[in-house]
Short mmCIF file of C-alpha atoms in Angstrom, two decimals:
data_model
loop_
_atom_site.label_atom_id
_atom_site.label_comp_id
_atom_site.label_asym_id
_atom_site.label_seq_id
_atom_site.Cartn_x
_atom_site.Cartn_y
_atom_site.Cartn_z
CA MET A 1 130.33 264.57 -58.35
CA ALA A 2 126.89 264.65 -58.55
CA GLU A 3 126.99 262.75 -54.85
CA LEU A 4 129.80 265.21 -53.83
CA SER A 5 127.92 268.38 -54.51
CA SER A 6 124.69 267.00 -53.17
CA THR A 7 126.29 266.04 -48.97
CA LYS A 8 128.98 269.73 -49.71
CA LEU A 9 128.06 271.77 -47.04
CA ASN A 10 126.80 275.73 -47.06
CA ALA A 11 127.30 277.39 -44.69
CA GLU A 12 126.13 281.00 -45.00
CA SER A 13 122.52 278.91 -45.83
CA HIS A 14 122.48 277.68 -42.57
CA LEU A 15 123.71 280.47 -40.10
CA ILE A 16 120.15 282.51 -42.07
CA LEU A 17 118.78 281.15 -38.69
CA ASP A 18 121.22 281.59 -36.52
CA GLN A 19 121.04 285.62 -36.46
CA PRO A 20 119.13 286.67 -33.34
CA ILE A 21 122.23 283.96 -31.69
CA LEU A 22 124.37 287.29 -32.46
CA ARG A 23 122.25 289.92 -32.35
CA LEU A 24 121.24 289.78 -28.73
CA PRO A 25 123.84 289.43 -27.03
CA LEU A 26 124.80 293.40 -29.39
CA GLU A 27 121.75 294.94 -28.62
CA LEU A 28 122.31 294.06 -25.18
CA ALA A 29 125.81 295.04 -24.82
CA LYS A 30 124.21 298.99 -26.38
CA LYS A 31 121.96 298.80 -23.64
CA ASN A 32 125.05 298.07 -21.09
CA PHE A 33 126.50 300.66 -22.62
CA LYS A 34 123.78 303.38 -22.57
CA THR A 35 122.88 302.80 -19.35
CA VAL A 36 126.88 303.84 -18.53
CA GLN A 37 127.33 306.83 -20.07
CA LEU A 38 123.32 307.99 -18.70
CA ASN A 39 125.05 307.62 -15.16
CA VAL A 40 128.21 309.20 -16.39
CA GLU A 41 126.79 311.87 -17.81
CA HIS A 42 123.78 312.70 -14.83
CA GLU A 43 126.61 312.32 -12.02
CA ARG A 44 128.58 314.94 -13.74
CA LYS A 45 125.97 317.20 -13.68
CA ASN A 46 125.87 316.86 -10.50
CA LEU A 47 128.99 317.03 -9.26
CA LEU A 48 129.83 319.88 -11.41
CA SER A 49 127.52 322.45 -9.76
CA THR A 50 127.51 320.93 -5.99
CA LEU A 51 131.14 322.57 -6.77
CA LYS A 52 130.69 325.36 -7.97
CA VAL A 53 128.21 325.69 -5.18
CA VAL A 54 130.93 324.92 -2.44
CA ALA A 55 133.26 327.50 -3.94
CA ASN A 56 130.69 330.48 -4.36
CA ASP A 57 129.66 329.44 -0.45
CA SER A 58 133.33 329.08 0.30
CA ILE A 59 134.34 332.54 -1.18
CA SER A 60 131.38 334.24 0.13
CA GLY A 61 131.97 332.88 2.99
CA LYS A 62 128.61 331.44 3.81
CA LYS A 63 130.25 328.02 4.41
CA ASP A 64 133.29 327.65 6.99
CA ALA A 65 136.67 325.01 5.61
CA SER A 66 134.48 322.45 7.94
CA GLN A 67 130.99 322.27 6.26
CA ALA A 68 133.25 322.82 2.83
CA LEU A 69 135.34 319.46 3.38
CA GLU A 70 131.87 317.82 4.02
CA SER A 71 129.97 318.59 1.05
CA LEU A 72 133.77 316.85 -0.89
CA SER A 73 132.99 314.17 1.37
CA GLY A 74 129.43 314.23 0.23
CA MET A 75 130.82 314.51 -3.19
CA ILE A 76 133.40 311.79 -2.89
CA HIS A 77 131.18 309.34 -1.24
CA ARG A 78 128.70 309.69 -4.99
CA MET A 79 132.08 309.30 -7.17
CA GLN A 80 132.22 305.56 -4.78
CA GLY A 81 128.53 304.69 -5.29
CA LEU A 82 129.43 305.35 -10.07
CA LYS A 83 132.14 303.28 -9.54
CA ARG A 84 130.70 300.50 -7.91
CA LYS A 85 127.84 301.09 -10.45
CA ILE A 86 130.65 301.14 -13.42
CA GLN A 87 132.04 298.25 -11.92
CA SER A 88 129.53 295.97 -11.53
CA LEU A 89 127.83 297.31 -15.27
CA HIS A 90 131.53 296.27 -16.09
CA GLU A 91 131.76 292.95 -15.20
CA GLU A 92 128.24 292.21 -16.81
CA GLU A 93 130.08 293.18 -20.32
CA LYS A 94 132.80 291.11 -19.58
CA ILE A 95 129.86 288.14 -19.89
CA LEU A 96 128.34 289.61 -23.03
CA HIS A 97 131.92 289.14 -24.75
CA GLU A 98 132.80 286.16 -23.16
CA HIS A 99 128.99 284.94 -24.48
CA SER A 100 129.76 286.50 -28.07
CA ARG A 101 133.47 285.07 -28.48
CA LYS A 102 131.29 281.58 -27.65
CA ARG A 103 128.24 281.99 -30.25
CA ILE A 104 131.11 283.36 -33.28
CA GLN A 105 133.17 280.09 -32.18
CA HIS A 106 129.97 277.90 -32.70
CA LEU A 107 128.98 279.17 -35.89
CA GLN A 108 132.98 279.56 -37.25
CA ASP A 109 133.04 275.97 -36.75
CA LEU A 110 130.35 275.52 -39.13
CA TYR A 111 132.79 276.76 -41.59
CA GLN A 112 136.06 273.40 -40.19
CA ILE A 113 132.88 271.13 -41.99
CA PRO A 114 133.03 270.45 -44.95
CA SER A 115 130.24 267.59 -45.97
CA LEU A 116 126.97 267.41 -44.43
CA ALA A 117 128.16 263.28 -44.07
CA ASP A 118 130.96 264.39 -41.66
CA VAL A 119 130.79 263.20 -37.89
CA LYS A 120 130.92 266.59 -36.52
CA TYR A 121 128.19 268.15 -38.83
CA GLU A 122 125.65 265.13 -36.80
CA GLU A 123 126.90 267.09 -33.50
CA TRP A 124 127.48 270.39 -34.55
CA SER A 125 123.58 270.46 -35.56
CA ARG A 126 122.71 268.38 -31.63
CA ILE A 127 124.56 271.22 -30.43
CA ARG A 128 121.12 273.97 -32.87
CA LEU A 129 118.36 270.85 -32.32
CA ASN A 130 119.11 271.77 -28.96
CA ARG A 131 119.02 275.90 -28.41
CA LEU A 132 116.06 275.74 -30.58
CA LEU A 133 114.19 273.34 -27.98
CA VAL A 134 115.45 275.75 -25.15
CA ASP A 135 114.65 278.80 -26.96
CA TYR A 136 110.63 276.98 -27.87
CA LEU A 137 110.55 276.06 -24.14
CA LEU A 138 111.59 279.41 -22.35
CA ARG A 139 109.18 281.59 -25.40
CA SER A 140 106.79 278.82 -24.06
CA GLY A 141 106.86 280.15 -20.82
CA TYR A 142 109.50 276.71 -19.76
CA GLY A 143 112.05 278.85 -17.84
CA ASP A 144 113.23 276.04 -15.59
CA SER A 145 113.06 273.31 -18.48
CA ALA A 146 114.47 275.00 -20.35
CA ARG A 147 117.29 275.62 -17.94
CA ALA A 148 118.35 272.24 -17.09
CA LEU A 149 117.98 271.54 -20.06
CA ALA A 150 120.90 274.15 -21.72
CA LYS A 151 122.12 273.47 -18.37
CA GLU A 152 122.33 269.10 -19.00
CA ARG A 153 123.39 269.99 -22.81
CA GLY A 154 125.93 272.23 -21.99
CA ILE A 155 125.07 275.50 -23.49
CA ASP A 156 124.34 278.44 -21.12
CA ASP A 157 126.43 280.04 -22.84
CA LEU A 158 124.87 279.94 -26.38
CA VAL A 159 121.03 280.57 -25.55
CA ASP A 160 119.51 284.13 -23.73
CA LEU A 161 117.82 282.45 -20.55
CA ASP A 162 117.46 285.92 -17.98
CA VAL A 163 116.08 287.95 -20.78
CA PHE A 164 113.05 285.70 -21.85
CA VAL A 165 112.69 284.47 -18.20
CA GLN A 166 112.28 288.37 -17.22
CA CYS A 167 110.03 288.82 -20.45
CA HIS A 168 107.99 286.00 -19.24
CA GLU A 169 107.28 287.42 -16.11
CA VAL A 170 106.12 290.78 -17.38
CA GLU A 171 104.27 289.04 -19.44
CA GLN A 172 102.30 287.19 -16.65
CA SER A 173 101.69 289.64 -14.59
CA LEU A 174 100.38 291.95 -17.67
CA ARG A 175 97.74 289.21 -17.83
CA TRP A 176 97.64 288.99 -13.66
CA ARG A 177 96.57 291.76 -14.27
CA SER A 178 99.71 294.61 -13.46
CA THR A 179 101.04 297.63 -15.08
CA THR A 180 103.30 297.75 -12.23
CA GLU A 181 106.32 295.78 -13.73
CA CYS A 182 106.16 295.88 -17.42
CA LEU A 183 105.75 300.39 -16.27
CA ALA A 184 108.99 300.12 -14.81
CA TRP A 185 110.80 296.88 -17.70
CA CYS A 186 109.11 300.37 -19.78
CA ALA A 187 111.79 303.09 -17.06
CA GLU A 188 114.52 300.53 -17.51
CA HIS A 189 114.53 300.54 -21.22
CA ARG A 190 112.93 303.99 -22.08
CA SER A 191 116.02 305.12 -24.09
CA MET A 192 115.73 302.14 -26.75
CA MET A 193 112.29 302.62 -26.87
CA LYS A 194 112.30 306.12 -27.99
CA LYS A 195 114.01 305.07 -31.10
CA THR A 196 110.62 303.28 -32.19
CA SER A 197 107.64 304.56 -32.79
CA ASN A 198 105.60 302.09 -30.08
CA ASN A 199 102.88 303.05 -28.00
CA LEU A 200 103.54 300.62 -24.64
CA GLU A 201 103.67 302.96 -22.60
CA PHE A 202 100.95 305.63 -23.39
CA GLU A 203 98.65 302.05 -24.10
CA LEU A 204 100.02 301.29 -19.93
CA ARG A 205 98.76 304.72 -19.00
CA LEU A 206 95.64 304.14 -19.86
CA GLN A 207 95.00 301.22 -18.52
CA GLN A 208 95.40 302.31 -15.47
CA TYR A 209 92.84 304.88 -15.99
CA ILE A 210 90.64 302.81 -16.51
CA GLU A 211 90.90 301.00 -13.66
CA LEU A 212 90.50 304.58 -11.90
CA ARG A 213 87.24 304.67 -14.04
CA ARG A 214 85.79 301.12 -13.22
CA HIS A 215 86.22 301.86 -9.50
CA GLY A 216 84.76 305.31 -10.12
CA GLN A 217 87.61 306.92 -8.61
CA VAL A 218 86.16 309.48 -10.60
CA LEU A 219 88.70 312.30 -9.74
CA GLU A 220 92.21 310.21 -8.91
CA ALA A 221 91.23 309.54 -13.22
CA LYS A 222 90.94 312.74 -14.65
CA LYS A 223 94.40 313.29 -12.03
CA HIS A 224 95.79 310.36 -14.40
CA ALA A 225 94.77 311.43 -17.28
CA GLN A 226 95.74 314.97 -16.95
CA LYS A 227 99.61 313.63 -15.67
CA TYR A 228 99.69 310.93 -18.70
CA LEU A 229 97.89 310.84 -21.23
CA SER A 230 97.51 314.83 -21.72
CA SER A 231 101.34 314.89 -23.08
CA ASN A 232 99.97 312.24 -25.87
CA THR A 233 97.96 314.15 -26.73
CA GLU A 234 99.64 315.25 -30.51
CA PRO A 235 99.94 310.83 -31.34
CA HIS A 236 96.89 309.59 -28.94
CA LEU A 237 93.89 312.41 -30.20
CA GLU A 238 91.97 310.14 -31.08
CA GLU A 239 92.63 307.37 -28.16
CA ILE A 240 92.43 310.22 -25.55
CA HIS A 241 88.80 311.65 -26.60
CA ARG A 242 87.14 308.59 -26.13
CA ALA A 243 89.24 307.54 -22.58
CA ALA A 244 87.74 311.03 -21.70
CA GLY A 245 84.42 310.27 -22.26
CA LEU A 246 84.01 306.59 -20.86
CA LEU A 247 83.79 309.27 -17.24
CA ALA A 248 80.48 309.61 -19.01
CA TYR A 249 79.41 305.50 -19.30
CA SER A 250 79.56 302.74 -16.74
CA PRO A 251 81.73 299.11 -16.67
CA ASP A 252 78.58 297.74 -17.96
CA THR A 253 77.37 299.69 -21.08
CA GLN A 254 77.26 298.20 -24.20
CA ILE A 255 77.62 301.21 -25.94
CA GLU A 256 80.95 301.03 -28.43
CA PRO A 257 83.85 301.52 -27.81
CA TYR A 258 83.72 302.14 -24.23
CA LYS A 259 82.55 298.36 -24.01
CA THR A 260 86.26 297.12 -25.31
CA MET A 261 87.15 299.53 -22.91
CA TYR A 262 86.31 298.26 -20.26
CA SER A 263 86.40 294.82 -22.05
CA GLN A 264 89.12 292.71 -19.66
CA SER A 265 90.62 291.17 -22.88
CA ARG A 266 92.17 294.59 -22.99
CA TRP A 267 95.05 292.79 -20.20
CA ASN A 268 95.83 289.89 -22.93
CA HIS A 269 96.53 292.21 -25.68
CA LEU A 270 98.91 294.92 -23.62
CA ALA A 271 100.54 291.44 -22.55
CA ASN A 272 100.43 290.50 -26.30
CA LEU A 273 101.82 294.55 -26.74
CA PHE A 274 104.78 293.89 -23.87
CA VAL A 275 106.25 291.09 -25.90
CA LYS A 276 106.09 292.13 -29.99
CA THR A 277 107.23 295.20 -27.82
CA HIS A 278 110.20 293.32 -26.33
CA HIS A 279 110.97 291.22 -29.05
CA ASP A 280 111.67 294.20 -31.50
CA LEU A 281 113.78 296.17 -29.33
CA PHE A 282 116.43 293.07 -28.52
CA SER A 283 115.94 292.46 -32.63
CA LEU A 284 113.94 289.39 -31.89
CA PRO A 285 111.56 287.16 -34.62
CA ALA A 286 108.42 287.36 -33.75
CA ARG A 287 108.00 283.08 -33.47
CA PRO A 288 110.19 280.98 -31.94
CA LEU A 289 112.77 279.34 -34.67
CA LEU A 290 112.35 275.94 -33.21
CA HIS A 291 108.74 276.86 -35.79
CA ILE A 292 111.23 278.57 -38.19
CA ALA A 293 113.35 275.90 -38.87
CA LEU A 294 110.66 273.09 -38.94
CA SER A 295 107.69 275.00 -41.74
CA ALA A 296 111.77 275.09 -43.76
CA GLY A 297 112.72 271.67 -43.52
CA LEU A 298 109.03 270.81 -43.89
CA SER A 299 107.95 273.06 -47.37
CA VAL A 300 110.98 270.80 -48.62
CA LEU A 301 109.81 267.45 -48.58
CA LYS A 302 105.78 268.11 -49.70
CA THR A 303 104.64 267.49 -52.61
CA PRO A 304 101.03 268.18 -53.82
CA SER A 305 100.34 263.27 -53.25
CA CYS A 306 101.72 264.14 -49.78
CA HIS A 307 97.93 265.48 -49.49
CA SER A 308 95.73 263.70 -51.58
CA LYS A 309 92.11 262.58 -51.23
CA TYR A 310 93.82 258.91 -51.72
CA ALA A 311 94.96 257.55 -48.85
CA SER A 312 99.13 256.91 -48.58
CA SER A 313 100.68 252.65 -47.77
CA THR A 314 101.26 253.31 -44.50
CA ALA A 315 97.36 253.73 -43.70
CA ASN A 316 96.04 252.07 -47.16
CA ALA A 317 96.93 247.83 -47.07
CA SER A 318 95.86 247.63 -50.34
CA SER A 319 98.20 249.90 -51.79
CA SER A 320 101.10 247.44 -52.62
CA THR A 321 104.04 250.70 -52.57
CA THR A 322 105.68 251.75 -49.40
CA THR A 323 106.99 254.77 -48.37
CA VAL A 324 109.21 256.14 -45.85
CA CYS A 325 107.66 260.35 -46.31
CA PRO A 326 108.09 262.08 -43.15
CA ILE A 327 105.13 264.45 -44.43
CA CYS A 328 102.56 261.31 -45.44
CA SER A 329 103.01 260.24 -41.39
CA THR A 330 100.75 260.33 -39.03
CA GLU A 331 102.75 262.76 -36.85
CA LEU A 332 103.61 264.84 -39.88
CA ASN A 333 101.17 265.28 -41.82
CA GLU A 334 98.84 267.54 -40.26
CA LEU A 335 101.15 269.57 -39.33
CA ALA A 336 102.34 270.44 -43.00
CA ARG A 337 98.84 270.76 -44.44
CA ASN A 338 99.02 274.62 -44.90
CA LEU A 339 102.10 274.61 -45.61
CA PRO A 340 103.64 276.13 -48.42
CA TYR A 341 105.01 273.72 -51.51
CA ALA A 342 109.02 274.42 -51.65
CA HIS A 343 110.39 275.67 -55.24
CA GLN A 344 111.78 272.26 -56.79
CA THR A 345 115.39 273.90 -59.57
CA LYS A 346 115.08 269.39 -60.78
CA SER A 347 112.28 267.81 -61.54
CA ASN A 348 111.14 264.86 -59.71
CA VAL A 349 110.29 262.52 -62.73
CA GLU A 350 110.36 259.54 -63.57
CA ASN A 351 111.75 258.65 -66.46
CA ASP A 352 109.53 257.48 -69.71
CA PRO A 353 106.65 259.14 -67.12
CA ILE A 354 102.99 257.66 -68.34
CA VAL A 355 99.40 258.93 -67.23
CA LEU A 356 96.54 256.48 -66.09
CA PRO A 357 92.73 256.96 -66.69
CA ASN A 358 92.33 258.55 -63.07
CA GLY A 359 95.28 261.86 -63.45
CA ARG A 360 97.90 259.98 -61.86
CA LEU A 361 101.37 259.86 -62.76
CA TYR A 362 103.99 257.01 -63.26
CA GLY A 363 107.63 255.67 -64.78
CA ARG A 364 106.16 253.20 -67.25
CA GLU A 365 109.09 250.60 -66.89
CA ARG A 366 108.45 250.56 -62.47
CA LEU A 367 104.22 250.96 -63.45
CA LEU A 368 104.76 247.57 -65.89
CA GLU A 369 107.04 245.85 -63.62
CA MET A 370 104.82 246.59 -60.83
CA SER A 371 101.86 245.08 -63.05
CA ALA A 372 103.68 241.51 -63.48
CA LYS A 373 104.58 241.50 -60.08
CA VAL A 374 100.71 240.99 -58.95
CA GLY A 375 99.56 238.85 -61.02
CA LEU A 376 98.14 241.38 -63.86
CA GLY A 377 98.68 240.03 -67.68
CA PRO A 378 100.78 242.65 -70.27
CA ASP A 379 97.04 244.49 -71.46
CA LEU A 380 96.43 245.59 -67.98
CA VAL A 381 98.30 247.50 -66.02
CA LYS A 382 97.49 248.60 -62.02
CA ASP A 383 97.31 251.96 -59.76
CA PRO A 384 99.89 251.25 -56.49
CA THR A 385 98.39 253.50 -55.00
CA THR A 386 94.41 253.62 -55.72
CA SER A 387 95.03 249.90 -56.75
CA GLU A 388 92.46 250.47 -59.71
CA VAL A 389 92.65 247.97 -62.50
CA PHE A 390 93.38 249.95 -66.11
CA GLU A 391 93.75 248.36 -69.76
CA ALA A 392 96.67 248.97 -71.35
CA SER A 393 95.46 250.89 -74.68
CA GLN A 394 94.11 253.56 -72.19
CA ILE A 395 97.23 255.55 -70.58
CA ARG A 396 99.71 258.17 -72.24
CA LYS A 397 102.29 259.41 -72.54
CA VAL A 398 103.13 262.16 -71.06
CA PHE A 399 106.12 265.21 -72.66
CA ILE A 400 107.38 267.29 -69.50
CA SER A 401 107.70 270.84 -71.06
#
């Protein structure tokens, strides 16, 4: 019964890591709907305004029948253009719905797997691992490699290639000291950004102002500040005051905060700010999902002995023990060093525990058996980890409370 309960699959706990797989298509669908709504509202206002003018001019005799017909043809042409836009957005929406359907089915498959020992669970886990690898590659800027892996594994509908590729392109443009692409992205997502308190667009306009001042274009910098910065006086009053003071200092100044404002490191700050804003808007975790999964797995397996001052058996030839602990391996030991220990609800201490003078804990029966195997008499015991030898009278019984 204990074995069955230990291999039973808890789908709910597994899916905690997979929430973003459904969130992003939902956010994209919301954005798509908002775009349609704005286009329809904009064209409706133009149509009603133009129609009213044409009707009044026709009644007053300012326009004859041919002119009125020409105006109506223009309105029909605009409506046809709106129809094409909506059709294009509708096709995008159908793709998003198909992605969501396949992702829901992928997650639903987990509920059909009764046990961790089932071969279907291994297949499902491999698909998840491939998704995490694609996510990591995309966040690291390896878009082509991520696309190739997704295509090879047949998981194109389970990953968000285009969103991350666009994010990386805008991020790189900022690191290459260009604000054009990021400002275009802000304009496209302005309706979404209004719902969050971020200052990305203000920081971009401020950087443009700094670059104008850096190149000695003082008049252009003043006009730029009046047009783009003064409208944000209330939430950014301190930054605007500093920007005004920048006019009095040259780019080689050593006086703060103007030295920092002129620093080229601001471009990296803008790139990081954009990535954070992008992930917040689309409900994406700040860290790669692979890091989160790996950190959780390492913490579960980590014990205090994994980073003991005594070398493990993999590196200590004199040790009489062997270990298959992955945390003690050369590949993972350093990665897990700063991670927390898992919360253990069950004790893993051996039966009849004893403690040696060096503070290490073992089961009495196993320790005596191993000491006898290495040829020690009944009055001596050997620490299998450190190879120290102690008298049997020195060991003390331990009571776990």
